C-alpha positions as a LaTeX table, in Angstrom:
\begin{tabular}{lrrr}
\hline
Residue & $x$ (\AA) & $y$ (\AA) & $z$ (\AA) \\
\hline
Gln1 & $-0.37$ & $-4.88$ & $-10.26$ \\
Ile2 & 3.55 & $-5.32$ & $-9.72$ \\
Lys3 & 4.63 & $-7.71$ & $-12.73$ \\
Thr4 & 8.62 & $-6.99$ & $-12.00$ \\
Leu5 & 10.45 & $-7.16$ & $-8.80$ \\
Tyr6 & 14.18 & $-5.88$ & $-8.26$ \\
Phe7 & 16.26 & $-7.10$ & $-5.18$ \\
Ala8 & 19.23 & $-5.08$ & $-4.04$ \\
Thr9 & 21.64 & $-5.77$ & $-1.42$ \\
Val10 & 22.22 & $-2.47$ & 0.56 \\
Pro11 & 24.16 & $-3.34$ & 3.46 \\
Glu12 & 24.08 & 0.67 & 4.75 \\
Ser13 & 20.77 & 0.98 & 7.00 \\
Ser14 & 20.93 & 4.91 & 6.36 \\
Thr15 & 21.45 & 4.22 & 2.80 \\
Arg16 & 18.16 & 1.98 & 2.47 \\
Ala17 & 16.06 & 4.64 & 4.26 \\
Asn18 & 17.53 & 7.31 & 1.81 \\
Met19 & 16.32 & 4.93 & $-1.19$ \\
Leu20 & 12.77 & 4.65 & 0.60 \\
Leu21 & 12.46 & 8.37 & 1.03 \\
Thr22 & 13.92 & 9.23 & $-2.81$ \\
Gly23 & 11.98 & 6.60 & $-4.16$ \\
Glu24 & 14.27 & 4.40 & $-5.44$ \\
Ala25 & 13.03 & 1.58 & $-3.12$ \\
Gly26 & 9.81 & 0.99 & $-2.10$ \\
Phe27 & 10.49 & $-1.55$ & 0.18 \\
Val28 & 13.38 & $-2.28$ & 2.53 \\
Leu29 & 14.36 & $-4.24$ & 5.66 \\
Asp30 & 15.72 & $-3.71$ & 8.47 \\
Val31 & 15.19 & $-0.02$ & 9.22 \\
Glu32 & 17.39 & 1.66 & 12.26 \\
Val33 & 15.16 & 2.67 & 15.43 \\
Asn34 & 16.91 & 5.95 & 14.60 \\
Asp35 & 15.41 & 6.22 & 10.95 \\
Val36 & 11.79 & 5.44 & 12.27 \\
Asp37 & 10.69 & 9.08 & 13.17 \\
Arg38 & 12.02 & 10.44 & 9.56 \\
Ile39 & 10.19 & 8.13 & 7.50 \\
Asn40 & 7.04 & 8.03 & 9.39 \\
Ser41 & 7.01 & 11.83 & 9.15 \\
Ser42 & 8.22 & 11.91 & 5.65 \\
Gly43 & 4.72 & 11.71 & 4.05 \\
Thr44 & 5.87 & 9.11 & 1.22 \\
Ala45 & 6.45 & 6.16 & 3.23 \\
Ser46 & 5.90 & 4.87 & 6.97 \\
Val47 & 7.84 & 1.76 & 9.05 \\
Arg48 & 6.05 & $-1.03$ & 10.04 \\
Tyr49 & 6.57 & $-3.48$ & 12.92 \\
Asp50 & 6.34 & $-7.46$ & 12.27 \\
Glu51 & 6.93 & $-10.30$ & 14.97 \\
Thr52 & 9.19 & $-12.72$ & 14.45 \\
Asn53 & 10.22 & $-15.91$ & 16.15 \\
Arg54 & 14.02 & $-15.75$ & 15.97 \\
Val55 & 15.20 & $-15.74$ & 19.50 \\
Ala56 & 18.23 & $-13.95$ & 20.22 \\
Gln57 & 20.48 & $-16.10$ & 22.85 \\
Ile58 & 23.51 & $-16.49$ & 24.96 \\
Gly59 & 24.62 & $-20.05$ & 24.46 \\
Phe60 & 26.94 & $-21.75$ & 27.08 \\
Asn61 & 29.20 & $-24.63$ & 26.12 \\
Met62 & 28.03 & $-27.23$ & 28.97 \\
Ala63 & 31.24 & $-29.73$ & 28.56 \\
Lys64 & 33.47 & $-27.09$ & 29.90 \\
Glu65 & 33.79 & $-25.26$ & 33.37 \\
Pro66 & 32.23 & $-23.55$ & 35.05 \\
Phe67 & 29.16 & $-23.95$ & 32.97 \\
Ser68 & 28.65 & $-28.07$ & 33.52 \\
Asn69 & 27.29 & $-26.51$ & 36.77 \\
Ser70 & 23.57 & $-25.52$ & 36.21 \\
Leu71 & 23.87 & $-23.05$ & 39.28 \\
Val72 & 26.40 & $-20.97$ & 37.34 \\
Arg73 & 23.90 & $-20.88$ & 34.39 \\
Gln74 & 21.14 & $-20.30$ & 36.40 \\
Ala75 & 22.59 & $-17.36$ & 38.36 \\
Met76 & 23.72 & $-15.72$ & 34.76 \\
Asn77 & 20.18 & $-15.85$ & 34.18 \\
Tyr78 & 19.08 & $-13.86$ & 36.93 \\
Ala79 & 21.90 & $-11.61$ & 36.54 \\
Val80 & 20.48 & $-10.43$ & 33.06 \\
Asp81 & 17.87 & $-7.33$ & 32.85 \\
Lys82 & 16.38 & $-8.01$ & 29.41 \\
Asp83 & 13.83 & $-5.04$ & 29.72 \\
Ile84 & 16.83 & $-2.53$ & 29.59 \\
Ile85 & 18.14 & $-4.31$ & 26.96 \\
Ile86 & 15.11 & $-3.63$ & 24.59 \\
Ser87 & 14.79 & $-0.17$ & 25.78 \\
Gly88 & 18.36 & 0.54 & 26.01 \\
Val89 & 20.10 & $-1.44$ & 23.03 \\
Met90 & 17.47 & $-2.39$ & 20.84 \\
Gly91 & 15.25 & 0.59 & 20.81 \\
Gly92 & 11.89 & $-1.33$ & 21.25 \\
Ala93 & 12.53 & $-3.17$ & 18.50 \\
Ala94 & 12.40 & $-6.86$ & 20.37 \\
Val95 & 10.13 & $-8.49$ & 23.09 \\
Ala96 & 11.35 & $-10.10$ & 25.98 \\
Thr97 & 11.58 & $-14.20$ & 25.80 \\
Asn98 & 12.06 & $-16.26$ & 28.66 \\
Asn99 & 12.34 & $-19.94$ & 27.15 \\
Val100 & 14.42 & $-21.15$ & 23.50 \\
Val101 & 11.56 & $-20.72$ & 21.46 \\
Ala102 & 9.23 & $-17.29$ & 20.77 \\
Pro103 & 5.90 & $-16.56$ & 22.89 \\
Asn104 & 4.36 & $-16.65$ & 19.10 \\
Val105 & 5.56 & $-20.82$ & 19.02 \\
Phe106 & 3.36 & $-23.43$ & 19.63 \\
Gly107 & 4.17 & $-25.31$ & 22.94 \\
Tyr108 & 5.74 & $-22.06$ & 24.27 \\
Val109 & 5.94 & $-21.63$ & 28.09 \\
Asp110 & 7.11 & $-19.07$ & 30.02 \\
Gly111 & 10.73 & $-19.49$ & 31.84 \\
Glu112 & 11.35 & $-19.46$ & 35.27 \\
Tyr113 & 13.85 & $-16.28$ & 35.17 \\
Ile114 & 13.30 & $-12.27$ & 36.27 \\
His115 & 15.89 & $-10.05$ & 36.98 \\
Asp116 & 17.26 & $-10.84$ & 40.67 \\
Thr117 & 21.07 & $-9.61$ & 40.91 \\
Ala118 & 20.91 & $-10.39$ & 44.75 \\
Lys119 & 19.57 & $-14.27$ & 43.33 \\
Ala120 & 22.12 & $-14.43$ & 41.04 \\
Lys121 & 25.11 & $-13.94$ & 43.66 \\
Ala122 & 23.58 & $-16.38$ & 45.97 \\
Leu123 & 23.54 & $-18.76$ & 43.30 \\
Leu124 & 27.11 & $-17.89$ & 41.85 \\
Ala125 & 28.52 & $-18.34$ & 45.85 \\
Glu126 & 26.73 & $-21.70$ & 46.03 \\
Ala127 & 28.34 & $-23.14$ & 43.02 \\
Gly128 & 31.60 & $-22.18$ & 44.26 \\
Tyr129 & 32.22 & $-18.69$ & 42.75 \\
Pro130 & 31.65 & $-16.33$ & 45.30 \\
Asp131 & 33.76 & $-13.91$ & 43.54 \\
Gly132 & 33.02 & $-14.91$ & 40.27 \\
Phe133 & 35.10 & $-15.74$ & 37.20 \\
Ser134 & 36.46 & $-14.75$ & 33.72 \\
Val135 & 34.80 & $-15.98$ & 30.51 \\
Thr136 & 35.16 & $-14.97$ & 26.74 \\
Leu137 & 31.97 & $-14.57$ & 24.81 \\
Trp138 & 31.97 & $-14.71$ & 21.10 \\
Thr139 & 29.84 & $-12.32$ & 19.19 \\
Pro140 & 29.05 & $-11.72$ & 14.86 \\
Gln141 & 28.84 & $-8.05$ & 14.25 \\
Gly142 & 26.05 & $-6.85$ & 11.68 \\
Arg143 & 24.83 & $-10.66$ & 11.49 \\
Tyr144 & 22.15 & $-9.57$ & 13.41 \\
Tyr145 & 20.54 & $-6.53$ & 14.57 \\
Lys146 & 22.34 & $-4.76$ & 17.42 \\
Asp147 & 24.47 & $-8.26$ & 18.23 \\
Lys148 & 27.78 & $-6.89$ & 19.11 \\
Glu149 & 25.88 & $-4.24$ & 21.40 \\
Thr150 & 23.57 & $-7.04$ & 22.86 \\
Cys151 & 26.49 & $-8.40$ & 24.23 \\
Leu152 & 28.35 & $-5.68$ & 25.45 \\
Ala153 & 25.17 & $-4.72$ & 27.38 \\
Val154 & 24.96 & $-8.39$ & 28.74 \\
Ala155 & 28.64 & $-8.38$ & 29.83 \\
Ala156 & 27.92 & $-5.39$ & 32.06 \\
Gln157 & 25.36 & $-6.97$ & 33.76 \\
Leu158 & 26.82 & $-9.88$ & 34.60 \\
Ala159 & 29.79 & $-7.87$ & 35.87 \\
Glu160 & 27.67 & $-6.74$ & 38.42 \\
Ile161 & 27.89 & $-10.26$ & 40.03 \\
Gly162 & 31.66 & $-10.57$ & 39.68 \\
Ile163 & 31.71 & $-12.09$ & 36.19 \\
Thr164 & 34.32 & $-10.67$ & 34.01 \\
Val165 & 33.50 & $-10.95$ & 30.13 \\
Asn166 & 35.44 & $-10.25$ & 27.30 \\
Val167 & 33.20 & $-10.17$ & 23.97 \\
Glu168 & 35.06 & $-10.81$ & 20.98 \\
Val169 & 34.15 & $-10.20$ & 17.80 \\
Arg170 & 34.04 & $-13.39$ & 15.60 \\
Asp171 & 34.27 & $-13.32$ & 11.52 \\
Trp172 & 30.71 & $-14.90$ & 10.30 \\
Ala173 & 32.21 & $-17.06$ & 7.59 \\
Ser174 & 34.53 & $-18.68$ & 10.15 \\
Tyr175 & 32.24 & $-18.16$ & 13.42 \\
Leu176 & 29.62 & $-21.18$ & 12.32 \\
Ser177 & 32.45 & $-23.43$ & 11.56 \\
Glu178 & 34.11 & $-22.73$ & 15.13 \\
Leu179 & 31.01 & $-23.48$ & 16.78 \\
Lys180 & 30.26 & $-26.87$ & 15.40 \\
Val181 & 34.14 & $-28.21$ & 16.40 \\
Pro182 & 33.70 & $-31.14$ & 18.03 \\
Met183 & 34.74 & $-31.19$ & 21.95 \\
Asp184 & 37.67 & $-33.89$ & 21.18 \\
Glu185 & 38.82 & $-32.04$ & 18.20 \\
Gly186 & 39.50 & $-28.40$ & 20.41 \\
Asn187 & 36.15 & $-26.81$ & 20.37 \\
Gln188 & 37.38 & $-23.41$ & 21.73 \\
Val189 & 33.95 & $-21.78$ & 22.53 \\
Glu190 & 32.62 & $-20.71$ & 26.13 \\
Met191 & 29.60 & $-18.69$ & 25.49 \\
Tyr192 & 28.41 & $-17.61$ & 22.32 \\
Met193 & 25.53 & $-15.44$ & 20.73 \\
Leu194 & 22.80 & $-16.69$ & 17.82 \\
Gly195 & 19.60 & $-15.76$ & 16.73 \\
Trp196 & 17.49 & $-19.20$ & 16.59 \\
Glu197 & 14.14 & $-19.19$ & 14.39 \\
Cys198 & 11.35 & $-21.64$ & 14.53 \\
Tyr199 & 10.62 & $-22.62$ & 10.66 \\
Thr200 & 7.72 & $-24.90$ & 11.87 \\
Arg201 & 6.44 & $-22.56$ & 14.36 \\
Glu202 & 5.84 & $-25.64$ & 16.58 \\
Ala203 & 8.47 & $-25.97$ & 19.40 \\
Gly204 & 9.30 & $-29.47$ & 18.81 \\
Tyr205 & 11.12 & $-28.58$ & 15.52 \\
Ser206 & 13.22 & $-26.36$ & 17.59 \\
Leu207 & 13.78 & $-28.93$ & 20.61 \\
Gly208 & 14.70 & $-31.69$ & 18.05 \\
Ala209 & 17.07 & $-29.49$ & 16.09 \\
Leu210 & 19.11 & $-28.12$ & 19.21 \\
Phe211 & 19.17 & $-30.47$ & 22.11 \\
Ser212 & 19.44 & $-34.13$ & 20.30 \\
Lys213 & 22.11 & $-36.29$ & 20.16 \\
Ala214 & 22.15 & $-36.18$ & 16.76 \\
Ser215 & 22.73 & $-32.63$ & 16.56 \\
Ile216 & 26.18 & $-32.59$ & 18.68 \\
Pro217 & 28.77 & $-31.12$ & 16.51 \\
Pro218 & 29.89 & $-31.42$ & 13.92 \\
Asn219 & 26.15 & $-32.75$ & 12.77 \\
Gly220 & 24.66 & $-30.20$ & 13.92 \\
Trp221 & 23.57 & $-27.00$ & 15.97 \\
Asn222 & 23.90 & $-29.08$ & 19.15 \\
Thr223 & 26.61 & $-26.33$ & 20.37 \\
Met224 & 25.75 & $-26.16$ & 24.28 \\
Phe225 & 26.04 & $-30.15$ & 24.23 \\
Tyr226 & 23.19 & $-30.28$ & 26.24 \\
Val227 & 21.03 & $-33.61$ & 25.47 \\
Leu228 & 16.89 & $-34.07$ & 26.05 \\
Glu229 & 16.94 & $-37.39$ & 23.99 \\
Asp230 & 14.25 & $-39.72$ & 25.29 \\
Leu231 & 11.75 & $-36.83$ & 25.72 \\
Ile232 & 12.29 & $-35.64$ & 22.16 \\
Val233 & 12.18 & $-38.61$ & 20.55 \\
Glu234 & 8.64 & $-39.01$ & 22.60 \\
Ile235 & 7.60 & $-35.97$ & 20.97 \\
Arg236 & 9.02 & $-37.25$ & 17.66 \\
Gln237 & 6.64 & $-40.13$ & 17.78 \\
Thr238 & 3.49 & $-38.29$ & 19.33 \\
Ile239 & 0.62 & $-37.83$ & 16.63 \\
Asp240 & $-2.02$ & $-36.39$ & 19.02 \\
Ser241 & $-2.16$ & $-32.70$ & 19.25 \\
Asp242 & $-3.00$ & $-32.62$ & 22.77 \\
Ala243 & $-0.40$ & $-35.01$ & 24.22 \\
Arg244 & 2.17 & $-33.65$ & 21.84 \\
Leu245 & 1.52 & $-30.21$ & 23.46 \\
Gln246 & 2.12 & $-31.90$ & 27.06 \\
Leu247 & 5.06 & $-33.23$ & 25.81 \\
Ile248 & 6.77 & $-30.17$ & 24.67 \\
Glu249 & 5.66 & $-27.86$ & 27.54 \\
Lys250 & 7.45 & $-30.40$ & 29.69 \\
Ala251 & 10.44 & $-30.45$ & 27.54 \\
Leu252 & 10.29 & $-26.62$ & 27.66 \\
Lys253 & 10.39 & $-26.70$ & 31.57 \\
Met254 & 13.10 & $-28.84$ & 31.73 \\
Val255 & 15.37 & $-26.85$ & 29.12 \\
Ser256 & 14.53 & $-23.83$ & 31.05 \\
Ala257 & 15.60 & $-25.42$ & 34.71 \\
Asp258 & 18.68 & $-26.95$ & 32.80 \\
Ala259 & 19.33 & $-23.04$ & 31.57 \\
Pro260 & 21.81 & $-23.99$ & 28.61 \\
Trp261 & 21.26 & $-20.56$ & 27.02 \\
Ile262 & 20.13 & $-17.43$ & 28.18 \\
Pro263 & 16.98 & $-16.14$ & 26.15 \\
Leu264 & 17.09 & $-12.57$ & 25.96 \\
Tyr265 & 14.53 & $-11.44$ & 23.40 \\
Thr266 & 12.78 & $-12.15$ & 19.97 \\
Tyr267 & 13.13 & $-9.83$ & 17.52 \\
Ser268 & 10.78 & $-7.52$ & 15.63 \\
Met269 & 11.17 & $-6.57$ & 11.79 \\
Leu270 & 11.37 & $-3.41$ & 11.37 \\
Cys271 & 10.53 & $-2.66$ & 7.03 \\
Gly272 & 9.87 & 0.42 & 5.45 \\
Glu273 & 7.28 & 0.77 & 2.28 \\
Ser274 & 5.90 & 3.10 & 0.47 \\
Ser275 & 2.81 & 4.57 & 1.10 \\
Gly276 & 0.29 & 3.04 & $-1.00$ \\
Leu277 & 2.24 & $-0.58$ & $-1.19$ \\
Glu278 & $-0.27$ & $-3.01$ & 0.53 \\
Gly279 & $-0.18$ & $-6.92$ & 0.15 \\
Val280 & 3.51 & $-7.42$ & 1.52 \\
Tyr281 & 3.52 & $-9.97$ & 4.44 \\
Ile282 & 6.41 & $-10.99$ & 6.55 \\
Leu283 & 6.77 & $-14.70$ & 7.42 \\
Pro284 & 7.59 & $-15.25$ & 11.53 \\
Thr285 & 11.01 & $-16.43$ & 10.24 \\
Gln286 & 12.01 & $-13.06$ & 8.54 \\
Leu287 & 11.37 & $-13.60$ & 5.06 \\
Pro288 & 9.17 & $-11.27$ & 3.38 \\
Arg289 & 6.58 & $-12.35$ & 0.56 \\
Phe290 & 5.41 & $-10.32$ & $-2.21$ \\
Glu291 & 3.26 & $-12.36$ & $-4.31$ \\
Lys292 & 0.56 & $-10.66$ & $-3.04$ \\
Ala293 & 1.99 & $-7.11$ & $-3.35$ \\
His294 & 0.13 & $-4.50$ & $-5.31$ \\
Phe295 & 0.16 & $-0.37$ & $-5.54$ \\
Ser296 & $-3.46$ & 0.98 & $-4.56$ \\
\hline
\end{tabular}
């Protein structure tokens, strides 16, 4: 039995891997894809893949042009090839996601966007931007696995339909507060990256937290300035599970059509654990739990 746990903050992933391989650590979080083979071949530790429900997304500030135009937002969704980003940037450590909640969340319905450059160009022209436009995309660096790299890949794909994206790294300490500046107080954001998890694993939670009037900055995280109020209220007031599920699915279909985000992928969590360590489990919100952990 394990009687004492020691937690250490180690920012460098290669250092965490080395600590695992030398026995200094028994369990490590966020293993880099590049370290998987050497850990698995060590004979003393292995890498595990756990599903999460944190969705990486590119958000639009719909209170600003051209993102007030749904055709523009839809075009940008069609322009992004998620499978290439998952294989080329994430090293397979993610699952393509086509809505604002993860596929393992109660109520999930698949969105309507698959990669189609020709359709993206046609929608952009229909919206009045046949030659594209320029925009700034904010990203943290190191807050999420491959966050900046993901944004650079998205920018490269949007360039194929004529949209010039300037990827700008923002300091995490100020990033969140800048996203939540009200529009009438000089909000500067155009596009941004965040990773949203659904704590309750039921989509009604995310819908209410992200798309209600009460969540508009500075009070909450409706940083898209997109409101789906009546349906959210109805979901909150509906107790019957079947009826609630129908309302949630209706809401998610509406959100997908309105495209306030480009949902990219759901993170897979890569952790390393010493041989013989058993009983550690990972919540879908990416929290490791050790109360059942033991060495066999």
